[in-house]
Amino acid sequence: MARLPILRYPDPRLHTVARPVAAVDERVRQLVDDMLETMYAADGVGLAATQLDVHERVIVMDISEQHDRPLVLINPEIVARSDETALAEEGCLSVPLVYDRVERPARVTVRALGRDGQPFELDAEGLTAVCVQHEMDHLVGKVFVEYLSPLKRERIRTKMLKKTRDEMRGK
Ligand code: NI
């Protein structure tokens, strides 16, 4: 397995629309394993392939405290969403140290393929619902800060560019 670099907002590659996975083969399983390793190493609860500059419909998640309940969703599709919405604080490995509240459907049903290539359905609520919708947004090129006001987004953009510059100077 390998850890891969995570794209940072406002990298334009984060706005790429991912294509469906044609077959869950050894290459895709390797990608899934690399994504899980990268997510765990960064202490995240979710990661989309888009964030690693791989533009295929693959997401991984693990909201367990022990980091021992990995969830892999390949070609995920939302098949039902609740009218009821919920407001939750979100963060993103591509926007480090930024957290803000986003309103989304409180519950969603998602159909996807697992790491074994088998189809399954997931009824998600709470943090799982937030996470799966956040990660699926990445696959269509959307970062959660796009739900925030233009002013907040501009501040975040400036902050991220500065952080990247500082890191390159070794600060
Ligand atoms: Ni994210």
PDB file of C-alpha atoms and ligand atoms in Angstrom:
ATOM      1  CA  MET A   1       0.000   0.000   0.000  1.00  0.00           C
ATOM      2  CA  ALA A   2       1.039   3.578  -0.443  1.00  0.00           C
ATOM      3  CA  ARG A   3       0.073   6.950   0.912  1.00  0.00           C
ATOM      4  CA  LEU A   4      -0.765   9.416  -1.805  1.00  0.00           C
ATOM      5  CA  PRO A   5      -0.611  13.241  -1.713  1.00  0.00           C
ATOM      6  CA  ILE A   6      -3.973  14.944  -1.110  1.00  0.00           C
ATOM      7  CA  LEU A   7      -4.924  17.872  -3.370  1.00  0.00           C
ATOM      8  CA  ARG A   8      -5.549  21.067  -1.458  1.00  0.00           C
ATOM      9  CA  TYR A   9      -8.301  23.603  -2.158  1.00  0.00           C
ATOM     10  CA  PRO A  10      -8.338  25.720  -4.343  1.00  0.00           C
ATOM     11  CA  ASP A  11      -6.502  23.285  -6.638  1.00  0.00           C
ATOM     12  CA  PRO A  12      -8.588  23.299  -9.865  1.00  0.00           C
ATOM     13  CA  ARG A  13      -8.203  19.514 -10.204  1.00  0.00           C
ATOM     14  CA  LEU A  14     -10.644  19.181  -7.274  1.00  0.00           C
ATOM     15  CA  HIS A  15     -13.355  20.339  -9.679  1.00  0.00           C
ATOM     16  CA  THR A  16     -12.909  17.404 -12.066  1.00  0.00           C
ATOM     17  CA  VAL A  17     -15.952  15.171 -12.577  1.00  0.00           C
ATOM     18  CA  ALA A  18     -15.032  11.526 -11.954  1.00  0.00           C
ATOM     19  CA  ARG A  19     -15.946   8.730 -14.355  1.00  0.00           C
ATOM     20  CA  PRO A  20     -17.545   5.446 -13.255  1.00  0.00           C
ATOM     21  CA  VAL A  21     -15.308   2.466 -12.526  1.00  0.00           C
ATOM     22  CA  ALA A  22     -15.690  -0.036 -15.389  1.00  0.00           C
ATOM     23  CA  ALA A  23     -14.643  -3.119 -13.414  1.00  0.00           C
ATOM     24  CA  VAL A  24     -13.608  -3.708  -9.815  1.00  0.00           C
ATOM     25  CA  ASP A  25     -10.306  -5.382 -10.599  1.00  0.00           C
ATOM     26  CA  GLU A  26      -6.910  -5.617  -8.884  1.00  0.00           C
ATOM     27  CA  ARG A  27      -6.020  -2.052  -9.925  1.00  0.00           C
ATOM     28  CA  VAL A  28      -9.172  -0.650  -8.300  1.00  0.00           C
ATOM     29  CA  ARG A  29      -8.651  -2.710  -5.132  1.00  0.00           C
ATOM     30  CA  GLN A  30      -5.114  -1.300  -4.933  1.00  0.00           C
ATOM     31  CA  LEU A  31      -6.536   2.215  -5.299  1.00  0.00           C
ATOM     32  CA  VAL A  32      -9.036   1.490  -2.485  1.00  0.00           C
ATOM     33  CA  ASP A  33      -6.255   0.224  -0.206  1.00  0.00           C
ATOM     34  CA  ASP A  34      -4.081   3.269  -0.951  1.00  0.00           C
ATOM     35  CA  MET A  35      -7.042   5.555  -0.270  1.00  0.00           C
ATOM     36  CA  LEU A  36      -7.732   3.891   3.087  1.00  0.00           C
ATOM     37  CA  GLU A  37      -4.075   4.132   4.085  1.00  0.00           C
ATOM     38  CA  THR A  38      -3.962   7.797   3.059  1.00  0.00           C
ATOM     39  CA  MET A  39      -7.210   8.592   4.910  1.00  0.00           C
ATOM     40  CA  TYR A  40      -6.121   6.861   8.134  1.00  0.00           C
ATOM     41  CA  ALA A  41      -2.673   8.492   8.023  1.00  0.00           C
ATOM     42  CA  ALA A  42      -4.319  11.906   7.695  1.00  0.00           C
ATOM     43  CA  ASP A  43      -6.787  11.105  10.498  1.00  0.00           C
ATOM     44  CA  GLY A  44      -9.777  11.668   8.225  1.00  0.00           C
ATOM     45  CA  VAL A  45     -13.212  10.014   8.253  1.00  0.00           C
ATOM     46  CA  GLY A  46     -13.687  10.043   4.495  1.00  0.00           C
ATOM     47  CA  LEU A  47     -11.792  10.426   1.245  1.00  0.00           C
ATOM     48  CA  ALA A  48     -12.773  10.567  -2.419  1.00  0.00           C
ATOM     49  CA  ALA A  49     -10.439   9.438  -5.227  1.00  0.00           C
ATOM     50  CA  THR A  50     -10.770  12.958  -6.681  1.00  0.00           C
ATOM     51  CA  GLN A  51      -8.755  14.277  -3.730  1.00  0.00           C
ATOM     52  CA  LEU A  52      -5.824  12.096  -4.841  1.00  0.00           C
ATOM     53  CA  ASP A  53      -6.117  13.336  -8.434  1.00  0.00           C
ATOM     54  CA  VAL A  54      -7.673  10.021  -9.505  1.00  0.00           C
ATOM     55  CA  HIS A  55     -10.913  10.810 -11.280  1.00  0.00           C
ATOM     56  CA  GLU A  56     -12.928   7.643 -10.815  1.00  0.00           C
ATOM     57  CA  ARG A  57     -16.056   7.152  -8.713  1.00  0.00           C
ATOM     58  CA  VAL A  58     -14.506   5.647  -5.578  1.00  0.00           C
ATOM     59  CA  ILE A  59     -14.913   6.796  -1.984  1.00  0.00           C
ATOM     60  CA  VAL A  60     -13.745   5.368   1.339  1.00  0.00           C
ATOM     61  CA  MET A  61     -15.018   6.199   4.813  1.00  0.00           C
ATOM     62  CA  ASP A  62     -14.557   5.129   8.400  1.00  0.00           C
ATOM     63  CA  ILE A  63     -16.393   6.969  11.139  1.00  0.00           C
ATOM     64  CA  SER A  64     -15.539   4.442  13.885  1.00  0.00           C
ATOM     65  CA  GLU A  65     -13.412   5.565  16.812  1.00  0.00           C
ATOM     66  CA  GLN A  66     -11.041   2.617  16.462  1.00  0.00           C
ATOM     67  CA  HIS A  67     -10.606   3.115  12.692  1.00  0.00           C
ATOM     68  CA  ASP A  68     -11.559  -0.501  12.173  1.00  0.00           C
ATOM     69  CA  ARG A  69     -14.816  -0.172  10.184  1.00  0.00           C
ATOM     70  CA  PRO A  70     -13.759   0.799   6.661  1.00  0.00           C
ATOM     71  CA  LEU A  71     -16.562   1.421   4.206  1.00  0.00           C
ATOM     72  CA  VAL A  72     -15.808   1.339   0.481  1.00  0.00           C
ATOM     73  CA  LEU A  73     -18.261   2.703  -2.082  1.00  0.00           C
ATOM     74  CA  ILE A  74     -17.522   2.276  -5.771  1.00  0.00           C
ATOM     75  CA  ASN A  75     -19.857   3.945  -8.307  1.00  0.00           C
ATOM     76  CA  PRO A  76     -22.123   5.207  -5.485  1.00  0.00           C
ATOM     77  CA  GLU A  77     -25.563   6.551  -6.413  1.00  0.00           C
ATOM     78  CA  ILE A  78     -28.077   8.162  -4.080  1.00  0.00           C
ATOM     79  CA  VAL A  79     -31.390   6.391  -4.658  1.00  0.00           C
ATOM     80  CA  ALA A  80     -33.426   8.153  -1.933  1.00  0.00           C
ATOM     81  CA  ARG A  81     -33.035  11.229   0.240  1.00  0.00           C
ATOM     82  CA  SER A  82     -35.166  12.537   3.100  1.00  0.00           C
ATOM     83  CA  ASP A  83     -37.052  15.829   2.841  1.00  0.00           C
ATOM     84  CA  GLU A  84     -35.901  16.516   6.368  1.00  0.00           C
ATOM     85  CA  THR A  85     -32.529  18.235   6.466  1.00  0.00           C
ATOM     86  CA  ALA A  86     -29.827  18.470   9.122  1.00  0.00           C
ATOM     87  CA  LEU A  87     -27.142  21.044   9.766  1.00  0.00           C
ATOM     88  CA  ALA A  88     -23.739  19.595  10.644  1.00  0.00           C
ATOM     89  CA  GLU A  89     -20.194  20.845  10.921  1.00  0.00           C
ATOM     90  CA  GLU A  90     -17.960  19.539   8.152  1.00  0.00           C
ATOM     91  CA  GLY A  91     -14.259  19.506   7.482  1.00  0.00           C
ATOM     92  CA  CYS A  92     -12.215  18.144   4.590  1.00  0.00           C
ATOM     93  CA  LEU A  93      -8.693  16.773   4.171  1.00  0.00           C
ATOM     94  CA  SER A  94      -8.387  19.060   1.129  1.00  0.00           C
ATOM     95  CA  VAL A  95      -9.238  22.125   3.254  1.00  0.00           C
ATOM     96  CA  PRO A  96      -7.189  21.504   6.425  1.00  0.00           C
ATOM     97  CA  LEU A  97      -8.244  23.180   9.685  1.00  0.00           C
ATOM     98  CA  VAL A  98     -11.407  24.688   8.208  1.00  0.00           C
ATOM     99  CA  TYR A  99     -14.757  23.616   9.645  1.00  0.00           C
ATOM    100  CA  ASP A 100     -18.181  25.026   8.908  1.00  0.00           C
ATOM    101  CA  ARG A 101     -21.811  24.043   8.937  1.00  0.00           C
ATOM    102  CA  VAL A 102     -23.577  22.665   5.881  1.00  0.00           C
ATOM    103  CA  GLU A 103     -27.240  21.741   5.530  1.00  0.00           C
ATOM    104  CA  ARG A 104     -28.018  18.483   3.728  1.00  0.00           C
ATOM    105  CA  PRO A 105     -30.750  15.823   3.656  1.00  0.00           C
ATOM    106  CA  ALA A 106     -30.740  14.102   7.053  1.00  0.00           C
ATOM    107  CA  ARG A 107     -30.968  10.590   5.590  1.00  0.00           C
ATOM    108  CA  VAL A 108     -29.943   9.072   2.266  1.00  0.00           C
ATOM    109  CA  THR A 109     -30.032   5.629   0.721  1.00  0.00           C
ATOM    110  CA  VAL A 110     -26.980   4.870  -1.391  1.00  0.00           C
ATOM    111  CA  ARG A 111     -26.400   2.034  -3.837  1.00  0.00           C
ATOM    112  CA  ALA A 112     -22.784   1.132  -4.581  1.00  0.00           C
ATOM    113  CA  LEU A 113     -20.320  -1.668  -5.236  1.00  0.00           C
ATOM    114  CA  GLY A 114     -18.035  -2.817  -2.440  1.00  0.00           C
ATOM    115  CA  ARG A 115     -14.317  -3.637  -2.613  1.00  0.00           C
ATOM    116  CA  ASP A 116     -15.381  -7.150  -3.656  1.00  0.00           C
ATOM    117  CA  GLY A 117     -17.338  -5.745  -6.604  1.00  0.00           C
ATOM    118  CA  GLN A 118     -20.665  -6.815  -5.094  1.00  0.00           C
ATOM    119  CA  PRO A 119     -23.590  -4.355  -5.069  1.00  0.00           C
ATOM    120  CA  PHE A 120     -25.048  -3.256  -1.742  1.00  0.00           C
ATOM    121  CA  GLU A 121     -27.365  -0.620  -0.367  1.00  0.00           C
ATOM    122  CA  LEU A 122     -26.633   1.631   2.579  1.00  0.00           C
ATOM    123  CA  ASP A 123     -29.253   3.493   4.627  1.00  0.00           C
ATOM    124  CA  ALA A 124     -27.264   6.364   6.071  1.00  0.00           C
ATOM    125  CA  GLU A 125     -28.129   8.879   8.766  1.00  0.00           C
ATOM    126  CA  GLY A 126     -26.185  11.069  11.169  1.00  0.00           C
ATOM    127  CA  LEU A 127     -22.461  11.374  10.495  1.00  0.00           C
ATOM    128  CA  THR A 128     -22.568   8.570   7.910  1.00  0.00           C
ATOM    129  CA  ALA A 129     -25.140  10.510   5.857  1.00  0.00           C
ATOM    130  CA  VAL A 130     -23.100  13.715   6.111  1.00  0.00           C
ATOM    131  CA  CYS A 131     -19.906  11.926   5.141  1.00  0.00           C
ATOM    132  CA  VAL A 132     -21.301   9.978   2.201  1.00  0.00           C
ATOM    133  CA  GLN A 133     -22.899  13.114   0.698  1.00  0.00           C
ATOM    134  CA  HIS A 134     -19.723  15.160   1.272  1.00  0.00           C
ATOM    135  CA  GLU A 135     -17.552  12.507  -0.422  1.00  0.00           C
ATOM    136  CA  MET A 136     -19.994  12.028  -3.312  1.00  0.00           C
ATOM    137  CA  ASP A 137     -19.853  15.774  -3.913  1.00  0.00           C
ATOM    138  CA  HIS A 138     -16.088  15.429  -4.473  1.00  0.00           C
ATOM    139  CA  LEU A 139     -16.817  12.966  -7.299  1.00  0.00           C
ATOM    140  CA  VAL A 140     -18.734  15.667  -9.164  1.00  0.00           C
ATOM    141  CA  GLY A 141     -16.030  18.227  -8.499  1.00  0.00           C
ATOM    142  CA  LYS A 142     -17.682  19.955  -5.556  1.00  0.00           C
ATOM    143  CA  VAL A 143     -15.876  20.932  -2.340  1.00  0.00           C
ATOM    144  CA  PHE A 144     -17.960  21.650   0.799  1.00  0.00           C
ATOM    145  CA  VAL A 145     -16.796  25.278   0.998  1.00  0.00           C
ATOM    146  CA  GLU A 146     -18.911  25.901  -2.111  1.00  0.00           C
ATOM    147  CA  TYR A 147     -21.989  25.720   0.158  1.00  0.00           C
ATOM    148  CA  LEU A 148     -20.673  28.666   2.191  1.00  0.00           C
ATOM    149  CA  SER A 149     -21.076  32.365   1.434  1.00  0.00           C
ATOM    150  CA  PRO A 150     -18.798  33.888  -1.252  1.00  0.00           C
ATOM    151  CA  LEU A 151     -17.119  35.966   1.463  1.00  0.00           C
ATOM    152  CA  LYS A 152     -16.300  32.946   3.632  1.00  0.00           C
ATOM    153  CA  ARG A 153     -15.127  31.023   0.574  1.00  0.00           C
ATOM    154  CA  GLU A 154     -12.791  33.836  -0.438  1.00  0.00           C
ATOM    155  CA  ARG A 155     -11.318  33.962   3.077  1.00  0.00           C
ATOM    156  CA  ILE A 156     -10.734  30.212   3.021  1.00  0.00           C
ATOM    157  CA  ARG A 157      -9.155  30.409  -0.425  1.00  0.00           C
ATOM    158  CA  THR A 158      -6.727  33.101   0.740  1.00  0.00           C
ATOM    159  CA  LYS A 159      -5.923  31.181   3.929  1.00  0.00           C
ATOM    160  CA  MET A 160      -5.217  27.958   2.013  1.00  0.00           C
ATOM    161  CA  LEU A 161      -2.989  29.687  -0.556  1.00  0.00           C
ATOM    162  CA  LYS A 162      -1.003  31.290   2.256  1.00  0.00           C
ATOM    163  CA  LYS A 163      -0.702  27.986   4.133  1.00  0.00           C
ATOM    164  CA  THR A 164       0.618  26.258   1.010  1.00  0.00           C
ATOM    165  CA  ARG A 165       3.097  29.104   0.381  1.00  0.00           C
ATOM    166  CA  ASP A 166       4.316  28.999   3.988  1.00  0.00           C
ATOM    167  CA  GLU A 167       4.803  25.241   3.816  1.00  0.00           C
ATOM    168  CA  MET A 168       6.815  25.541   0.618  1.00  0.00           C
ATOM    169  CA  ARG A 169       9.079  28.052   2.353  1.00  0.00           C
ATOM    170  CA  GLY A 170       9.478  25.539   5.167  1.00  0.00           C
ATOM    171  CA  LYS A 171       7.746  27.666   7.792  1.00  0.00           C
TER     172      LYS A 171
HETATM  173 NI    NI B   1     -13.711  16.415   1.610  1.00  0.00          NI
END
